[in-house]
Short mmCIF file of C-alpha atoms in Angstrom, two decimals:
data_model
loop_
_atom_site.label_atom_id
_atom_site.label_comp_id
_atom_site.label_asym_id
_atom_site.label_seq_id
_atom_site.Cartn_x
_atom_site.Cartn_y
_atom_site.Cartn_z
CA UNK A 1 0.34 0.22 0.07
CA UNK A 2 1.38 3.46 -1.08
CA UNK A 3 1.55 6.21 1.43
CA UNK A 4 -1.39 7.99 -0.15
CA UNK A 5 -3.50 4.86 -0.06
CA UNK A 6 -2.25 4.60 3.64
CA UNK A 7 -3.16 7.88 4.65
CA UNK A 8 -6.57 7.87 3.06
CA UNK A 9 -7.34 4.48 4.55
CA UNK A 10 -6.20 5.64 8.19
CA UNK A 11 -8.42 8.36 7.83
CA UNK A 12 -11.44 6.89 6.61
CA UNK A 13 -10.99 4.73 9.46
CA UNK A 14 -10.98 7.78 11.81
CA UNK A 15 -14.04 8.83 10.01
CA UNK A 16 -12.75 12.06 8.92
CA UNK A 17 -11.21 13.92 5.64
CA UNK A 18 -7.80 14.74 4.80
CA UNK A 19 -6.45 18.26 4.93
CA UNK A 20 -4.36 18.68 1.59
CA UNK A 21 -2.22 21.67 1.58
CA UNK A 22 -0.27 23.11 -1.26
CA UNK A 23 2.80 25.36 -1.03
CA UNK A 24 5.29 26.40 -3.97
CA UNK A 25 8.72 24.72 -3.54
CA UNK A 26 11.30 27.39 -2.93
CA UNK A 27 8.86 30.25 -2.01
CA UNK A 28 9.95 32.74 -0.21
CA UNK A 29 13.18 31.00 -0.49
CA UNK A 30 14.85 27.68 -0.22
CA UNK A 31 15.42 27.45 3.72
CA UNK A 32 12.02 29.11 4.53
CA UNK A 33 10.16 26.77 2.08
CA UNK A 34 11.83 23.85 3.65
CA UNK A 35 10.75 25.12 7.02
CA UNK A 36 7.19 25.46 6.00
CA UNK A 37 7.28 21.86 4.27
CA UNK A 38 8.67 20.40 7.57
CA UNK A 39 6.23 22.16 9.80
CA UNK A 40 3.20 21.34 7.80
CA UNK A 41 2.55 17.85 9.13
CA UNK A 42 2.76 18.86 12.80
CA UNK A 43 0.51 21.83 11.87
CA UNK A 44 -2.06 19.32 10.59
CA UNK A 45 -1.49 18.72 6.93
CA UNK A 46 -2.31 15.00 6.19
CA UNK A 47 -1.05 15.23 2.59
CA UNK A 48 1.32 17.83 0.99
CA UNK A 49 1.12 19.03 -2.44
CA UNK A 50 4.39 20.99 -3.56
CA UNK A 51 4.42 22.96 -6.35
CA UNK A 52 7.14 22.65 -9.00
CA UNK A 53 8.13 26.46 -10.23
CA UNK A 54 7.76 27.05 -13.95
CA UNK A 55 7.84 30.35 -15.78
CA UNK A 56 4.31 29.93 -17.50
CA UNK A 57 1.86 28.70 -14.86
CA UNK A 58 -1.08 28.87 -17.10
CA UNK A 59 -3.57 27.08 -14.89
CA UNK A 60 -2.92 29.24 -11.82
CA UNK A 61 -4.16 32.55 -10.52
CA UNK A 62 -2.19 35.54 -9.60
CA UNK A 63 -1.34 34.15 -5.88
CA UNK A 64 0.61 31.02 -7.14
CA UNK A 65 1.87 32.76 -10.13
CA UNK A 66 3.43 35.28 -7.89
CA UNK A 67 4.62 32.45 -5.60
CA UNK A 68 6.20 31.00 -8.48
CA UNK A 69 8.28 34.06 -9.77
CA UNK A 70 9.41 34.46 -6.23
CA UNK A 71 10.70 30.87 -6.00
CA UNK A 72 12.52 31.15 -9.57
CA UNK A 73 13.93 34.47 -8.59
CA UNK A 74 15.22 32.95 -5.31
CA UNK A 75 16.92 30.21 -7.74
CA UNK A 76 14.63 27.36 -7.12
CA UNK A 77 14.66 24.51 -9.80
CA UNK A 78 13.43 21.07 -10.06
CA UNK A 79 16.58 19.55 -8.72
CA UNK A 80 16.15 21.70 -5.53
CA UNK A 81 12.33 20.64 -5.33
CA UNK A 82 13.60 17.02 -5.23
CA UNK A 83 16.51 17.54 -2.77
CA UNK A 84 13.58 19.49 -0.36
CA UNK A 85 11.82 16.28 -0.44
CA UNK A 86 14.86 14.36 0.47
CA UNK A 87 15.31 16.73 3.55
CA UNK A 88 11.95 16.26 4.44
CA UNK A 89 12.11 12.57 4.39
CA UNK A 90 15.07 12.45 6.89
CA UNK A 91 12.22 13.45 9.60
CA UNK A 92 9.09 12.09 8.08
CA UNK A 93 8.39 8.91 6.51
CA UNK A 94 4.69 9.08 6.64
CA UNK A 95 3.25 12.04 5.18
CA UNK A 96 2.49 11.81 1.70
CA UNK A 97 4.16 14.39 -0.77
CA UNK A 98 2.69 15.05 -4.09
CA UNK A 99 4.42 17.24 -6.65
CA UNK A 100 2.23 19.37 -8.67
CA UNK A 101 2.99 21.52 -11.92
CA UNK A 102 3.51 21.19 -15.41
CA UNK A 103 5.10 18.97 -17.75
CA UNK A 104 7.85 21.12 -19.30
CA UNK A 105 10.31 21.06 -16.47
CA UNK A 106 10.08 17.34 -16.03
CA UNK A 107 10.53 17.07 -19.94
CA UNK A 108 13.68 19.06 -19.69
CA UNK A 109 15.12 17.29 -16.93
CA UNK A 110 14.36 13.71 -18.53
CA UNK A 111 11.61 11.80 -17.76
CA UNK A 112 13.49 8.60 -16.75
CA UNK A 113 15.85 10.62 -14.59
CA UNK A 114 12.91 12.65 -13.04
CA UNK A 115 11.06 9.56 -12.12
CA UNK A 116 13.99 7.76 -10.73
CA UNK A 117 15.10 10.86 -8.63
CA UNK A 118 11.41 11.50 -7.61
CA UNK A 119 10.78 7.80 -6.26
CA UNK A 120 14.53 7.93 -4.65
CA UNK A 121 13.68 11.38 -2.95
CA UNK A 122 10.32 10.15 -1.50
CA UNK A 123 7.64 11.56 -3.86
CA UNK A 124 4.56 9.54 -3.59
CA UNK A 125 2.25 11.09 -6.41
CA UNK A 126 2.23 13.61 -9.25
CA UNK A 127 -0.25 16.16 -10.59
CA UNK A 128 0.57 17.32 -13.80
CA UNK A 129 -2.05 19.79 -15.02
CA UNK A 130 -0.99 19.94 -18.81
CA UNK A 131 -0.82 16.13 -19.25
CA UNK A 132 -4.29 14.49 -20.24
CA UNK A 133 -4.51 10.88 -20.36
CA UNK A 134 -3.96 10.62 -24.12
CA UNK A 135 -0.33 11.15 -23.42
CA UNK A 136 -0.14 8.83 -20.53
CA UNK A 137 3.07 7.03 -21.90
CA UNK A 138 4.85 10.30 -21.57
CA UNK A 139 4.94 10.24 -17.86
CA UNK A 140 1.98 8.51 -16.10
CA UNK A 141 2.99 5.01 -17.41
CA UNK A 142 6.71 5.29 -16.03
CA UNK A 143 5.67 7.11 -12.88
CA UNK A 144 3.14 4.36 -11.94
CA UNK A 145 5.59 1.44 -12.92
CA UNK A 146 7.78 3.04 -10.49
CA UNK A 147 5.23 3.28 -7.64
CA UNK A 148 4.41 7.03 -8.15
CA UNK A 149 0.52 7.76 -7.98
CA UNK A 150 -0.70 9.63 -10.83
CA UNK A 151 -3.34 12.15 -9.74
CA UNK A 152 -6.12 13.45 -12.17
CA UNK A 153 -7.77 16.54 -12.18
CA UNK A 154 -11.45 16.61 -12.77
CA UNK A 155 -13.81 19.79 -13.39
CA UNK A 156 -17.32 20.71 -13.55
CA UNK A 157 -16.85 20.50 -17.38
CA UNK A 158 -15.67 16.95 -17.50
CA UNK A 159 -18.70 15.37 -18.51
CA UNK A 160 -19.98 11.51 -18.14
CA UNK A 161 -18.71 10.71 -21.66
CA UNK A 162 -15.14 12.19 -20.73
CA UNK A 163 -14.86 11.22 -17.20
CA UNK A 164 -14.20 7.38 -17.53
CA UNK A 165 -11.22 8.20 -19.84
CA UNK A 166 -9.55 10.77 -17.29
CA UNK A 167 -10.39 8.24 -14.44
CA UNK A 168 -9.16 5.05 -16.23
CA UNK A 169 -5.34 5.26 -15.09
CA UNK A 170 -5.65 7.34 -12.08
CA UNK A 171 -4.47 6.50 -8.72
CA UNK A 172 -3.84 8.06 -5.17
CA UNK A 173 -6.97 10.06 -5.18
CA UNK A 174 -9.05 12.16 -7.56
CA UNK A 175 -8.57 16.11 -7.40
CA UNK A 176 -11.98 17.91 -8.07
CA UNK A 177 -11.39 21.29 -9.19
CA UNK A 178 -14.78 22.82 -7.86
CA UNK A 179 -14.95 26.01 -10.10
CA UNK A 180 -13.85 26.65 -13.80
CA UNK A 181 -10.90 28.82 -13.97
CA UNK A 182 -7.55 29.37 -12.66
CA UNK A 183 -6.16 28.82 -8.93
CA UNK A 184 -7.56 31.25 -6.33
CA UNK A 185 -11.12 31.51 -8.02
CA UNK A 186 -14.36 31.85 -6.17
CA UNK A 187 -15.84 29.04 -4.51
CA UNK A 188 -18.38 26.54 -5.33
CA UNK A 189 -21.90 26.23 -3.72
CA UNK A 190 -22.33 23.30 -1.36
CA UNK A 191 -24.93 22.00 -3.54
CA UNK A 192 -22.66 21.84 -6.68
CA UNK A 193 -20.07 19.99 -4.72
CA UNK A 194 -22.34 17.63 -3.31
CA UNK A 195 -23.78 16.89 -6.62
CA UNK A 196 -20.24 16.62 -8.18
CA UNK A 197 -18.76 14.24 -5.66
CA UNK A 198 -21.92 12.03 -5.99
CA UNK A 199 -21.41 11.96 -9.46
CA UNK A 200 -17.65 11.16 -9.44
CA UNK A 201 -18.23 8.37 -6.84
CA UNK A 202 -20.19 6.37 -9.32
CA UNK A 203 -17.33 6.42 -11.62
CA UNK A 204 -14.42 5.57 -9.10
CA UNK A 205 -13.63 4.05 -5.63
CA UNK A 206 -10.68 6.38 -5.16
CA UNK A 207 -10.58 9.01 -2.52
CA UNK A 208 -12.06 12.33 -3.58
CA UNK A 209 -10.38 15.55 -2.63
CA UNK A 210 -11.88 18.98 -3.50
CA UNK A 211 -10.00 22.36 -4.02
CA UNK A 212 -10.20 25.71 -5.70
CA UNK A 213 -11.49 28.79 -3.57
CA UNK A 214 -11.23 27.01 -0.25
CA UNK A 215 -9.66 29.85 2.19
CA UNK A 216 -11.05 29.56 5.82
CA UNK A 217 -11.62 26.79 8.49
CA UNK A 218 -15.40 27.16 7.95
CA UNK A 219 -15.25 26.56 4.31
CA UNK A 220 -12.68 23.79 4.70
CA UNK A 221 -15.31 22.14 7.42
CA UNK A 222 -18.10 22.40 4.82
CA UNK A 223 -16.16 20.33 2.45
CA UNK A 224 -14.72 18.06 4.81
CA UNK A 225 -18.40 16.87 5.53
CA UNK A 226 -18.82 15.71 1.75
CA UNK A 227 -15.28 14.63 0.49
CA UNK A 228 -12.40 12.47 1.45
CA UNK A 229 -10.13 15.41 1.23
CA UNK A 230 -10.04 19.29 1.40
CA UNK A 231 -7.23 21.05 -0.81
CA UNK A 232 -5.92 24.61 0.20
CA UNK A 233 -3.36 26.30 -1.63
CA UNK A 234 -3.79 30.07 -2.51
CA UNK A 235 -4.80 31.03 0.95
CA UNK A 236 -1.69 29.63 2.38
CA UNK A 237 0.63 31.25 -0.48
CA UNK A 238 -0.98 34.73 0.22
CA UNK A 239 0.57 34.54 3.95
CA UNK A 240 3.90 34.23 2.14
CA UNK A 241 3.21 37.18 -0.11
CA UNK A 242 1.70 39.27 2.93
CA UNK A 243 4.44 38.37 5.32
CA UNK A 244 7.15 41.16 6.39
CA UNK A 245 9.99 38.68 6.32
CA UNK A 246 10.61 34.86 5.92
CA UNK A 247 10.24 34.19 9.70
CA UNK A 248 6.85 35.51 9.73
CA UNK A 249 5.64 33.68 6.29
CA UNK A 250 6.59 30.35 7.90
CA UNK A 251 4.69 31.24 11.12
CA UNK A 252 1.71 32.52 9.40
CA UNK A 253 1.47 29.58 6.93
CA UNK A 254 1.66 27.00 9.73
CA UNK A 255 -0.86 29.00 11.88
CA UNK A 256 -3.28 28.98 9.06
CA UNK A 257 -2.79 25.42 8.35
CA UNK A 258 -3.47 24.58 12.23
CA UNK A 259 -6.80 26.50 11.97
CA UNK A 260 -7.69 24.63 8.93
CA UNK A 261 -6.82 21.47 10.28
CA UNK A 262 -9.24 22.11 13.29
CA UNK A 263 -12.03 22.76 11.20
CA UNK A 264 -11.54 19.61 8.79
CA UNK A 265 -11.02 17.71 12.13
CA UNK A 266 -14.18 18.99 14.00
CA UNK A 267 -16.41 18.72 10.82
CA UNK A 268 -18.03 15.36 11.27
CA UNK A 269 -17.75 15.47 15.04
#
């Protein structure tokens, strides 16, 4: 059983949803980003999505675009992102880490080298937003052969004809993007999310995590009553942008993570 499968199985036994947190690797700098990464599990994150900075993050809103720019300006690259995971694993062997981003940096790095290095570093899953299932042979197939889960995005516009194709080779969990648009967009209604999750459950037995537009403990709790996982990204990234220095960025991200975790944990109490 992979770390992702184990984590979702454990949380299902506990009767609660997972808090899935997103931060961009290298934002606001390597050391502060590593401190955030290492602190997230203790602050209540159950699964961590770690963004791989890329110069053209077309699916992301302003907050994560700016985070990517800060990381790149600080010298972050794919090799350093994998090194962050290695350093994280020296103290944590249980929290799943999912790398999220775009195919271009992986293609330039070399797929075979990337898959081997990611597995060796302790990466558990990949979310590659610009690689549809028609291109599985590019990365999904070799990644899964190495034991790395390949997590698919589904959206409100993924209809019943398309959904089976998207989910066919998915593993780890399904990430439901609850609103059409870029990251940081407005949140969906409770009724919409409830209906979307019911539809997804007819097509897959994988855990379903819901993201986009979740910013507060109250919003996180509302989604946690419906889904297997609650994804929060832009709200955490905004704390870094608003901080006066790297130390405050670390503290503020972890403080918000703790508040979100309490919301998720109390949702079904």
